[in-house]
Amino acid sequence: MTRPLVAIASLGGTISMTPSDAAGGVVPRLDAAQLVAAVPGLGALAELSTESLSQLPSASLGTEQLLACLAWAAEKIAGGARGVVLTQGTDTIEETAFFLDLYWRHPEPLVITGAMRTPLSAGADGPANLLAAVQVAMDDESRGRGVLVVMNDTVHRARWVCKSDSLAVQTFVSPDGGPAGRVVEGRPEYFHAQGHRLLAPSPTRTFPKVAIIPAMLGDDGDLASAALDLGYEAIVVSAFGAGHVSFGFAEQIERVAKTVPVVIASRTGSGATASRTYGFAGSEVDLARRGAILAKWLHPLKARLLLGALLAAQTPREQIPEAFARWSTLPRHSSINPQPQP
Ligand code: GLU
């Protein structure tokens, strides 16, 4: 039987880090071929191509590297890969996965993995994660699901996945949506059929600076005006509870929303913003009246990336609320469509 082709690219992160006396700690050094060599049996499972796209801590990844990853992955699919795997630092996976998923048009899976423990530490999780990622990438059941994150034998969708713990191996969770599936005895088992996917329009300009400004006790949100002075082209407010800010912050939002789009997302880590429950000054009803867009189920980090993508496609300002509503609201079952909608 011919083995499926799976392409693996490394970007850096803990999975690739070894100690450096000069740096005073671990730094990214291993490339994709070295990561593969550390996984017993991986070569027997699939025909693997490996490439090192960068050796960065994931905090220093940016849209340029991610667009290069998309081009690399698309090229590998065109060359016959059944799926592609990216290894990277876990610090930003919840964002990189969402960003890549905005643009991943192929039915073949793009799987992201990493590690919480360095390769030389006891119980290093990188090899098991890479093995599971390849098993997910080569499985037909993974097709049409977009970008998936595989860590700790659990499969997460880009839409929901969040890093929940700074150091624990079981850090990745999917609040609200739940994990997509689990890897059991070497194969992914999915809890649901593949669902609704949306794609962002292709970028036609560079990605804008989009700020996230938190609502904080006793704060009047004047960072929102400062962000405009610094050249930010849109603002996401990481709001209290179901989408709330102080009286002063509400006034800032009204002022700023006259110039740039302002999105209100919840800072709580799970749950949706409300839309018709609270009426006090600074409530979700009040902020919507003042021109803000409610992010509903999108967390601030994901709302920021969507807003950036809409602006990078030069979406007219008046169309942004409607585009956001499509992304932030859950699909009705009657509209579930396995084909991605641009
Ligand atoms: N804990 C992170 C990791 O898993 C630190 C470094 C990074 O994100 O690149 O890789």
PDB file of N, CA, C and O in Angstrom, residues 242-316:
ATOM      1  N   ALA A 242     -20.964  40.463  29.559  1.00  0.00           N
ATOM      2  CA  ALA A 242     -21.673  40.242  28.295  1.00  0.00           C
ATOM      3  C   ALA A 242     -21.500  41.395  27.311  1.00  0.00           C
ATOM      4  O   ALA A 242     -22.254  41.511  26.337  1.00  0.00           O
ATOM      5  N   GLY A 243     -20.476  42.254  27.550  1.00  0.00           N
ATOM      6  CA  GLY A 243     -20.205  43.357  26.616  1.00  0.00           C
ATOM      7  C   GLY A 243     -20.408  44.718  27.248  1.00  0.00           C
ATOM      8  O   GLY A 243     -21.096  45.562  26.671  1.00  0.00           O
ATOM      9  N   HIS A 244     -19.766  44.946  28.410  1.00  0.00           N
ATOM     10  CA  HIS A 244     -20.034  46.162  29.180  1.00  0.00           C
ATOM     11  C   HIS A 244     -18.763  46.940  29.480  1.00  0.00           C
ATOM     12  O   HIS A 244     -17.690  46.351  29.635  1.00  0.00           O
ATOM     13  N   VAL A 245     -18.899  48.238  29.549  1.00  0.00           N
ATOM     14  CA  VAL A 245     -17.772  49.113  29.921  1.00  0.00           C
ATOM     15  C   VAL A 245     -18.303  50.203  30.856  1.00  0.00           C
ATOM     16  O   VAL A 245     -19.515  50.345  31.055  1.00  0.00           O
ATOM     17  N   SER A 246     -17.372  51.023  31.384  1.00  0.00           N
ATOM     18  CA  SER A 246     -17.763  52.120  32.283  1.00  0.00           C
ATOM     19  C   SER A 246     -18.434  53.254  31.488  1.00  0.00           C
ATOM     20  O   SER A 246     -18.331  53.308  30.259  1.00  0.00           O
ATOM     21  N   PHE A 247     -19.047  54.191  32.229  1.00  0.00           N
ATOM     22  CA  PHE A 247     -19.694  55.348  31.574  1.00  0.00           C
ATOM     23  C   PHE A 247     -18.687  56.102  30.694  1.00  0.00           C
ATOM     24  O   PHE A 247     -18.962  56.446  29.553  1.00  0.00           O
ATOM     25  N   GLY A 248     -17.482  56.338  31.270  1.00  0.00           N
ATOM     26  CA  GLY A 248     -16.454  57.099  30.533  1.00  0.00           C
ATOM     27  C   GLY A 248     -16.005  56.363  29.281  1.00  0.00           C
ATOM     28  O   GLY A 248     -15.852  56.960  28.214  1.00  0.00           O
ATOM     29  N   PHE A 249     -15.814  55.060  29.414  1.00  0.00           N
ATOM     30  CA  PHE A 249     -15.363  54.249  28.270  1.00  0.00           C
ATOM     31  C   PHE A 249     -16.431  54.271  27.178  1.00  0.00           C
ATOM     32  O   PHE A 249     -16.128  54.327  25.974  1.00  0.00           O
ATOM     33  N   ALA A 250     -17.705  54.251  27.588  1.00  0.00           N
ATOM     34  CA  ALA A 250     -18.792  54.268  26.590  1.00  0.00           C
ATOM     35  C   ALA A 250     -18.712  55.548  25.754  1.00  0.00           C
ATOM     36  O   ALA A 250     -18.916  55.531  24.534  1.00  0.00           O
ATOM     37  N   GLU A 251     -18.384  56.661  26.420  1.00  0.00           N
ATOM     38  CA  GLU A 251     -18.263  57.927  25.663  1.00  0.00           C
ATOM     39  C   GLU A 251     -17.080  57.883  24.694  1.00  0.00           C
ATOM     40  O   GLU A 251     -17.164  58.361  23.564  1.00  0.00           O
ATOM     41  N   GLN A 252     -15.986  57.278  25.165  1.00  0.00           N
ATOM     42  CA  GLN A 252     -14.813  57.118  24.279  1.00  0.00           C
ATOM     43  C   GLN A 252     -15.197  56.289  23.043  1.00  0.00           C
ATOM     44  O   GLN A 252     -14.809  56.596  21.926  1.00  0.00           O
ATOM     45  N   ILE A 253     -15.947  55.231  23.287  1.00  0.00           N
ATOM     46  CA  ILE A 253     -16.329  54.342  22.179  1.00  0.00           C
ATOM     47  C   ILE A 253     -17.176  55.110  21.168  1.00  0.00           C
ATOM     48  O   ILE A 253     -16.976  55.004  19.954  1.00  0.00           O
ATOM     49  N   GLU A 254     -18.108  55.896  21.663  1.00  0.00           N
ATOM     50  CA  GLU A 254     -18.960  56.665  20.744  1.00  0.00           C
ATOM     51  C   GLU A 254     -18.107  57.597  19.881  1.00  0.00           C
ATOM     52  O   GLU A 254     -18.292  57.680  18.657  1.00  0.00           O
ATOM     53  N   ARG A 255     -17.125  58.246  20.515  1.00  0.00           N
ATOM     54  CA  ARG A 255     -16.263  59.189  19.793  1.00  0.00           C
ATOM     55  C   ARG A 255     -15.406  58.445  18.752  1.00  0.00           C
ATOM     56  O   ARG A 255     -15.346  58.803  17.590  1.00  0.00           O
ATOM     57  N   VAL A 256     -14.771  57.363  19.195  1.00  0.00           N
ATOM     58  CA  VAL A 256     -13.825  56.641  18.347  1.00  0.00           C
ATOM     59  C   VAL A 256     -14.546  55.936  17.184  1.00  0.00           C
ATOM     60  O   VAL A 256     -14.041  55.870  16.064  1.00  0.00           O
ATOM     61  N   ALA A 257     -15.763  55.434  17.460  1.00  0.00           N
ATOM     62  CA  ALA A 257     -16.510  54.686  16.435  1.00  0.00           C
ATOM     63  C   ALA A 257     -16.930  55.584  15.270  1.00  0.00           C
ATOM     64  O   ALA A 257     -17.304  55.086  14.211  1.00  0.00           O
ATOM     65  N   LYS A 258     -16.854  56.889  15.452  1.00  0.00           N
ATOM     66  CA  LYS A 258     -17.148  57.799  14.325  1.00  0.00           C
ATOM     67  C   LYS A 258     -16.016  57.727  13.293  1.00  0.00           C
ATOM     68  O   LYS A 258     -16.195  58.064  12.129  1.00  0.00           O
ATOM     69  N   THR A 259     -14.830  57.306  13.735  1.00  0.00           N
ATOM     70  CA  THR A 259     -13.663  57.283  12.846  1.00  0.00           C
ATOM     71  C   THR A 259     -13.271  55.877  12.404  1.00  0.00           C
ATOM     72  O   THR A 259     -12.938  55.654  11.245  1.00  0.00           O
ATOM     73  N   VAL A 260     -13.265  54.931  13.333  1.00  0.00           N
ATOM     74  CA  VAL A 260     -12.819  53.564  12.996  1.00  0.00           C
ATOM     75  C   VAL A 260     -13.815  52.542  13.551  1.00  0.00           C
ATOM     76  O   VAL A 260     -14.552  52.840  14.490  1.00  0.00           O
ATOM     77  N   PRO A 261     -13.829  51.316  12.988  1.00  0.00           N
ATOM     78  CA  PRO A 261     -14.718  50.292  13.546  1.00  0.00           C
ATOM     79  C   PRO A 261     -14.297  49.915  14.970  1.00  0.00           C
ATOM     80  O   PRO A 261     -13.108  49.783  15.258  1.00  0.00           O
ATOM     81  N   VAL A 262     -15.299  49.747  15.830  1.00  0.00           N
ATOM     82  CA  VAL A 262     -15.060  49.321  17.214  1.00  0.00           C
ATOM     83  C   VAL A 262     -15.897  48.068  17.471  1.00  0.00           C
ATOM     84  O   VAL A 262     -17.109  48.065  17.232  1.00  0.00           O
ATOM     85  N   VAL A 263     -15.239  47.014  17.913  1.00  0.00           N
ATOM     86  CA  VAL A 263     -15.928  45.744  18.185  1.00  0.00           C
ATOM     87  C   VAL A 263     -15.876  45.463  19.679  1.00  0.00           C
ATOM     88  O   VAL A 263     -14.838  45.650  20.320  1.00  0.00           O
ATOM     89  N   ILE A 264     -17.003  45.015  20.210  1.00  0.00           N
ATOM     90  CA  ILE A 264     -17.088  44.699  21.640  1.00  0.00           C
ATOM     91  C   ILE A 264     -17.107  43.186  21.805  1.00  0.00           C
ATOM     92  O   ILE A 264     -18.026  42.505  21.333  1.00  0.00           O
ATOM     93  N   ALA A 265     -16.073  42.645  22.465  1.00  0.00           N
ATOM     94  CA  ALA A 265     -16.026  41.204  22.745  1.00  0.00           C
ATOM     95  C   ALA A 265     -15.921  41.027  24.257  1.00  0.00           C
ATOM     96  O   ALA A 265     -15.519  41.941  24.972  1.00  0.00           O
ATOM     97  N   SER A 266     -16.260  39.840  24.715  1.00  0.00           N
ATOM     98  CA  SER A 266     -16.220  39.603  26.163  1.00  0.00           C
ATOM     99  C   SER A 266     -14.829  39.190  26.618  1.00  0.00           C
ATOM    100  O   SER A 266     -14.179  38.359  25.984  1.00  0.00           O
ATOM    101  N   ARG A 267     -14.408  39.735  27.735  1.00  0.00           N
ATOM    102  CA  ARG A 267     -13.075  39.389  28.267  1.00  0.00           C
ATOM    103  C   ARG A 267     -13.130  38.137  29.145  1.00  0.00           C
ATOM    104  O   ARG A 267     -12.107  37.724  29.687  1.00  0.00           O
ATOM    105  N   THR A 268     -14.300  37.533  29.292  1.00  0.00           N
ATOM    106  CA  THR A 268     -14.450  36.465  30.281  1.00  0.00           C
ATOM    107  C   THR A 268     -13.814  35.135  29.874  1.00  0.00           C
ATOM    108  O   THR A 268     -13.594  34.278  30.705  1.00  0.00           O
ATOM    109  N   GLY A 269     -13.565  34.948  28.576  1.00  0.00           N
ATOM    110  CA  GLY A 269     -12.955  33.696  28.131  1.00  0.00           C
ATOM    111  C   GLY A 269     -13.946  32.671  27.631  1.00  0.00           C
ATOM    112  O   GLY A 269     -13.572  31.683  26.995  1.00  0.00           O
ATOM    113  N   SER A 270     -15.208  32.868  27.927  1.00  0.00           N
ATOM    114  CA  SER A 270     -16.234  32.016  27.306  1.00  0.00           C
ATOM    115  C   SER A 270     -17.564  32.751  27.375  1.00  0.00           C
ATOM    116  O   SER A 270     -17.721  33.717  28.121  1.00  0.00           O
ATOM    117  N   GLY A 271     -18.515  32.276  26.578  1.00  0.00           N
ATOM    118  CA  GLY A 271     -19.824  32.926  26.535  1.00  0.00           C
ATOM    119  C   GLY A 271     -19.869  34.018  25.475  1.00  0.00           C
ATOM    120  O   GLY A 271     -18.831  34.511  25.018  1.00  0.00           O
ATOM    121  N   ALA A 272     -21.083  34.363  25.088  1.00  0.00           N
ATOM    122  CA  ALA A 272     -21.305  35.359  24.027  1.00  0.00           C
ATOM    123  C   ALA A 272     -21.577  36.732  24.633  1.00  0.00           C
ATOM    124  O   ALA A 272     -21.967  36.832  25.799  1.00  0.00           O
ATOM    125  N   THR A 273     -21.407  37.770  23.826  1.00  0.00           N
ATOM    126  CA  THR A 273     -21.917  39.081  24.244  1.00  0.00           C
ATOM    127  C   THR A 273     -23.439  39.043  24.112  1.00  0.00           C
ATOM    128  O   THR A 273     -23.972  38.364  23.234  1.00  0.00           O
ATOM    129  N   ALA A 274     -24.109  39.769  24.991  1.00  0.00           N
ATOM    130  CA  ALA A 274     -25.565  39.895  24.870  1.00  0.00           C
ATOM    131  C   ALA A 274     -25.880  40.950  23.816  1.00  0.00           C
ATOM    132  O   ALA A 274     -24.961  41.611  23.297  1.00  0.00           O
ATOM    133  N   SER A 275     -27.155  41.094  23.463  1.00  0.00           N
ATOM    134  CA  SER A 275     -27.501  42.139  22.498  1.00  0.00           C
ATOM    135  C   SER A 275     -28.756  42.911  22.892  1.00  0.00           C
ATOM    136  O   SER A 275     -28.991  44.002  22.398  1.00  0.00           O
ATOM    137  N   ARG A 276     -29.551  42.349  23.801  1.00  0.00           N
ATOM    138  CA  ARG A 276     -30.811  43.035  24.123  1.00  0.00           C
ATOM    139  C   ARG A 276     -31.211  42.795  25.571  1.00  0.00           C
ATOM    140  O   ARG A 276     -32.399  42.685  25.881  1.00  0.00           O
ATOM    141  N   THR A 277     -30.211  42.696  26.463  1.00  0.00           N
ATOM    142  CA  THR A 277     -30.537  42.426  27.865  1.00  0.00           C
ATOM    143  C   THR A 277     -30.355  43.664  28.733  1.00  0.00           C
ATOM    144  O   THR A 277     -31.271  44.079  29.448  1.00  0.00           O
ATOM    145  N   TYR A 278     -29.165  44.290  28.673  1.00  0.00           N
ATOM    146  CA  TYR A 278     -28.861  45.397  29.582  1.00  0.00           C
ATOM    147  C   TYR A 278     -28.983  46.737  28.874  1.00  0.00           C
ATOM    148  O   TYR A 278     -28.538  46.878  27.727  1.00  0.00           O
ATOM    149  N   GLY A 279     -29.550  47.706  29.592  1.00  0.00           N
ATOM    150  CA  GLY A 279     -29.786  49.011  28.967  1.00  0.00           C
ATOM    151  C   GLY A 279     -29.036  50.154  29.612  1.00  0.00           C
ATOM    152  O   GLY A 279     -29.175  51.300  29.203  1.00  0.00           O
ATOM    153  N   PHE A 280     -28.191  49.891  30.626  1.00  0.00           N
ATOM    154  CA  PHE A 280     -27.501  51.003  31.314  1.00  0.00           C
ATOM    155  C   PHE A 280     -26.431  51.618  30.400  1.00  0.00           C
ATOM    156  O   PHE A 280     -26.017  50.998  29.408  1.00  0.00           O
ATOM    157  N   ALA A 281     -25.972  52.814  30.754  1.00  0.00           N
ATOM    158  CA  ALA A 281     -24.893  53.445  29.974  1.00  0.00           C
ATOM    159  C   ALA A 281     -23.653  52.563  30.059  1.00  0.00           C
ATOM    160  O   ALA A 281     -23.224  52.191  31.145  1.00  0.00           O
ATOM    161  N   GLY A 282     -23.117  52.186  28.903  1.00  0.00           N
ATOM    162  CA  GLY A 282     -21.968  51.270  28.874  1.00  0.00           C
ATOM    163  C   GLY A 282     -22.374  49.820  28.675  1.00  0.00           C
ATOM    164  O   GLY A 282     -21.524  48.937  28.590  1.00  0.00           O
ATOM    165  N   SER A 283     -23.676  49.557  28.589  1.00  0.00           N
ATOM    166  CA  SER A 283     -24.152  48.180  28.354  1.00  0.00           C
ATOM    167  C   SER A 283     -24.054  47.840  26.866  1.00  0.00           C
ATOM    168  O   SER A 283     -23.810  48.714  26.027  1.00  0.00           O
ATOM    169  N   GLU A 284     -24.300  46.578  26.544  1.00  0.00           N
ATOM    170  CA  GLU A 284     -24.228  46.155  25.142  1.00  0.00           C
ATOM    171  C   GLU A 284     -25.255  46.878  24.270  1.00  0.00           C
ATOM    172  O   GLU A 284     -24.954  47.236  23.119  1.00  0.00           O
ATOM    173  N   VAL A 285     -26.450  47.129  24.826  1.00  0.00           N
ATOM    174  CA  VAL A 285     -27.491  47.831  24.049  1.00  0.00           C
ATOM    175  C   VAL A 285     -27.026  49.265  23.780  1.00  0.00           C
ATOM    176  O   VAL A 285     -27.098  49.768  22.649  1.00  0.00           O
ATOM    177  N   ASP A 286     -26.479  49.897  24.828  1.00  0.00           N
ATOM    178  CA  ASP A 286     -26.000  51.274  24.710  1.00  0.00           C
ATOM    179  C   ASP A 286     -24.824  51.364  23.721  1.00  0.00           C
ATOM    180  O   ASP A 286     -24.780  52.253  22.871  1.00  0.00           O
ATOM    181  N   LEU A 287     -23.885  50.415  23.820  1.00  0.00           N
ATOM    182  CA  LEU A 287     -22.696  50.481  22.954  1.00  0.00           C
ATOM    183  C   LEU A 287     -23.062  50.256  21.497  1.00  0.00           C
ATOM    184  O   LEU A 287     -22.484  50.891  20.598  1.00  0.00           O
ATOM    185  N   ALA A 288     -24.016  49.370  21.247  1.00  0.00           N
ATOM    186  CA  ALA A 288     -24.459  49.164  19.863  1.00  0.00           C
ATOM    187  C   ALA A 288     -25.092  50.451  19.338  1.00  0.00           C
ATOM    188  O   ALA A 288     -24.844  50.861  18.191  1.00  0.00           O
ATOM    189  N   ARG A 289     -25.870  51.139  20.186  1.00  0.00           N
ATOM    190  CA  ARG A 289     -26.479  52.417  19.758  1.00  0.00           C
ATOM    191  C   ARG A 289     -25.411  53.468  19.454  1.00  0.00           C
ATOM    192  O   ARG A 289     -25.585  54.339  18.626  1.00  0.00           O
ATOM    193  N   ARG A 290     -24.305  53.355  20.166  1.00  0.00           N
ATOM    194  CA  ARG A 290     -23.213  54.334  19.967  1.00  0.00           C
ATOM    195  C   ARG A 290     -22.325  53.957  18.774  1.00  0.00           C
ATOM    196  O   ARG A 290     -21.288  54.574  18.541  1.00  0.00           O
ATOM    197  N   GLY A 291     -22.675  52.898  18.056  1.00  0.00           N
ATOM    198  CA  GLY A 291     -21.953  52.586  16.813  1.00  0.00           C
ATOM    199  C   GLY A 291     -20.998  51.413  16.896  1.00  0.00           C
ATOM    200  O   GLY A 291     -20.274  51.139  15.939  1.00  0.00           O
ATOM    201  N   ALA A 292     -20.962  50.715  18.048  1.00  0.00           N
ATOM    202  CA  ALA A 292     -20.040  49.575  18.166  1.00  0.00           C
ATOM    203  C   ALA A 292     -20.691  48.309  17.615  1.00  0.00           C
ATOM    204  O   ALA A 292     -21.916  48.190  17.526  1.00  0.00           O
ATOM    205  N   ILE A 293     -19.841  47.358  17.253  1.00  0.00           N
ATOM    206  CA  ILE A 293     -20.282  46.061  16.715  1.00  0.00           C
ATOM    207  C   ILE A 293     -20.085  45.024  17.804  1.00  0.00           C
ATOM    208  O   ILE A 293     -19.021  44.989  18.454  1.00  0.00           O
ATOM    209  N   LEU A 294     -21.076  44.166  18.019  1.00  0.00           N
ATOM    210  CA  LEU A 294     -20.965  43.150  19.081  1.00  0.00           C
ATOM    211  C   LEU A 294     -20.374  41.861  18.521  1.00  0.00           C
ATOM    212  O   LEU A 294     -20.832  41.342  17.501  1.00  0.00           O
ATOM    213  N   ALA A 295     -19.354  41.330  19.203  1.00  0.00           N
ATOM    214  CA  ALA A 295     -18.610  40.171  18.673  1.00  0.00           C
ATOM    215  C   ALA A 295     -19.310  38.849  18.946  1.00  0.00           C
ATOM    216  O   ALA A 295     -18.859  37.811  18.472  1.00  0.00           O
ATOM    217  N   LYS A 296     -20.370  38.876  19.735  1.00  0.00           N
ATOM    218  CA  LYS A 296     -21.093  37.661  20.093  1.00  0.00           C
ATOM    219  C   LYS A 296     -20.138  36.582  20.578  1.00  0.00           C
ATOM    220  O   LYS A 296     -19.503  36.747  21.591  1.00  0.00           O
ATOM    221  N   TRP A 297     -19.943  35.483  19.848  1.00  0.00           N
ATOM    222  CA  TRP A 297     -19.151  34.356  20.342  1.00  0.00           C
ATOM    223  C   TRP A 297     -17.654  34.510  20.127  1.00  0.00           C
ATOM    224  O   TRP A 297     -16.875  33.680  20.610  1.00  0.00           O
ATOM    225  N   LEU A 298     -17.240  35.510  19.374  1.00  0.00           N
ATOM    226  CA  LEU A 298     -15.802  35.625  19.091  1.00  0.00           C
ATOM    227  C   LEU A 298     -15.054  36.240  20.268  1.00  0.00           C
ATOM    228  O   LEU A 298     -15.413  37.317  20.749  1.00  0.00           O
ATOM    229  N   HIS A 299     -13.994  35.585  20.687  1.00  0.00           N
ATOM    230  CA  HIS A 299     -13.150  36.116  21.761  1.00  0.00           C
ATOM    231  C   HIS A 299     -12.369  37.318  21.227  1.00  0.00           C
ATOM    232  O   HIS A 299     -12.168  37.446  20.014  1.00  0.00           O
ATOM    233  N   PRO A 300     -11.892  38.181  22.103  1.00  0.00           N
ATOM    234  CA  PRO A 300     -11.197  39.383  21.625  1.00  0.00           C
ATOM    235  C   PRO A 300     -10.057  39.094  20.659  1.00  0.00           C
ATOM    236  O   PRO A 300      -9.940  39.772  19.630  1.00  0.00           O
ATOM    237  N   LEU A 301      -9.231  38.079  20.945  1.00  0.00           N
ATOM    238  CA  LEU A 301      -8.079  37.823  20.063  1.00  0.00           C
ATOM    239  C   LEU A 301      -8.529  37.411  18.669  1.00  0.00           C
ATOM    240  O   LEU A 301      -7.905  37.755  17.670  1.00  0.00           O
ATOM    241  N   LYS A 302      -9.611  36.649  18.603  1.00  0.00           N
ATOM    242  CA  LYS A 302     -10.094  36.179  17.297  1.00  0.00           C
ATOM    243  C   LYS A 302     -10.847  37.315  16.596  1.00  0.00           C
ATOM    244  O   LYS A 302     -10.731  37.488  15.377  1.00  0.00           O
ATOM    245  N   ALA A 303     -11.601  38.101  17.355  1.00  0.00           N
ATOM    246  CA  ALA A 303     -12.306  39.245  16.768  1.00  0.00           C
ATOM    247  C   ALA A 303     -11.299  40.220  16.152  1.00  0.00           C
ATOM    248  O   ALA A 303     -11.527  40.774  15.072  1.00  0.00           O
ATOM    249  N   ARG A 304     -10.172  40.392  16.826  1.00  0.00           N
ATOM    250  CA  ARG A 304      -9.135  41.304  16.305  1.00  0.00           C
ATOM    251  C   ARG A 304      -8.624  40.819  14.949  1.00  0.00           C
ATOM    252  O   ARG A 304      -8.443  41.607  14.014  1.00  0.00           O
ATOM    253  N   LEU A 305      -8.400  39.533  14.815  1.00  0.00           N
ATOM    254  CA  LEU A 305      -7.872  39.002  13.547  1.00  0.00           C
ATOM    255  C   LEU A 305      -8.906  39.114  12.430  1.00  0.00           C
ATOM    256  O   LEU A 305      -8.576  39.436  11.291  1.00  0.00           O
ATOM    257  N   LEU A 306     -10.167  38.855  12.759  1.00  0.00           N
ATOM    258  CA  LEU A 306     -11.209  38.980  11.736  1.00  0.00           C
ATOM    259  C   LEU A 306     -11.328  40.431  11.275  1.00  0.00           C
ATOM    260  O   LEU A 306     -11.414  40.711  10.071  1.00  0.00           O
ATOM    261  N   LEU A 307     -11.328  41.338  12.241  1.00  0.00           N
ATOM    262  CA  LEU A 307     -11.435  42.759  11.900  1.00  0.00           C
ATOM    263  C   LEU A 307     -10.257  43.169  11.014  1.00  0.00           C
ATOM    264  O   LEU A 307     -10.429  43.865   9.997  1.00  0.00           O
ATOM    265  N   GLY A 308      -9.067  42.711  11.359  1.00  0.00           N
ATOM    266  CA  GLY A 308      -7.878  43.013  10.549  1.00  0.00           C
ATOM    267  C   GLY A 308      -8.020  42.453   9.142  1.00  0.00           C
ATOM    268  O   GLY A 308      -7.676  43.111   8.154  1.00  0.00           O
ATOM    269  N   ALA A 309      -8.558  41.229   9.041  1.00  0.00           N
ATOM    270  CA  ALA A 309      -8.716  40.601   7.723  1.00  0.00           C
ATOM    271  C   ALA A 309      -9.734  41.375   6.878  1.00  0.00           C
ATOM    272  O   ALA A 309      -9.537  41.571   5.670  1.00  0.00           O
ATOM    273  N   LEU A 310     -10.815  41.830   7.500  1.00  0.00           N
ATOM    274  CA  LEU A 310     -11.834  42.584   6.743  1.00  0.00           C
ATOM    275  C   LEU A 310     -11.244  43.899   6.233  1.00  0.00           C
ATOM    276  O   LEU A 310     -11.471  44.302   5.092  1.00  0.00           O
ATOM    277  N   LEU A 311     -10.454  44.546   7.087  1.00  0.00           N
ATOM    278  CA  LEU A 311      -9.838  45.809   6.650  1.00  0.00           C
ATOM    279  C   LEU A 311      -8.759  45.556   5.591  1.00  0.00           C
ATOM    280  O   LEU A 311      -8.600  46.343   4.659  1.00  0.00           O
ATOM    281  N   ALA A 312      -8.036  44.436   5.741  1.00  0.00           N
ATOM    282  CA  ALA A 312      -6.983  44.118   4.758  1.00  0.00           C
ATOM    283  C   ALA A 312      -7.585  43.802   3.391  1.00  0.00           C
ATOM    284  O   ALA A 312      -6.903  43.893   2.376  1.00  0.00           O
ATOM    285  N   ALA A 313      -8.877  43.430   3.363  1.00  0.00           N
ATOM    286  CA  ALA A 313      -9.567  43.195   2.089  1.00  0.00           C
ATOM    287  C   ALA A 313     -10.316  44.458   1.639  1.00  0.00           C
ATOM    288  O   ALA A 313     -11.099  44.416   0.682  1.00  0.00           O
ATOM    289  N   GLN A 314     -10.082  45.556   2.347  1.00  0.00           N
ATOM    290  CA  GLN A 314     -10.716  46.847   2.054  1.00  0.00           C
ATOM    291  C   GLN A 314     -12.233  46.746   2.003  1.00  0.00           C
ATOM    292  O   GLN A 314     -12.897  47.323   1.129  1.00  0.00           O
ATOM    293  N   THR A 315     -12.775  45.972   2.939  1.00  0.00           N
ATOM    294  CA  THR A 315     -14.229  45.853   3.077  1.00  0.00           C
ATOM    295  C   THR A 315     -14.796  47.228   3.425  1.00  0.00           C
ATOM    296  O   THR A 315     -14.313  47.866   4.371  1.00  0.00           O
ATOM    297  N   PRO A 316     -15.786  47.709   2.670  1.00  0.00           N
ATOM    298  CA  PRO A 316     -16.350  49.025   3.004  1.00  0.00           C
ATOM    299  C   PRO A 316     -16.879  49.039   4.440  1.00  0.00           C
ATOM    300  O   PRO A 316     -17.434  48.046   4.918  1.00  0.00           O
TER     301      PRO A 316
END
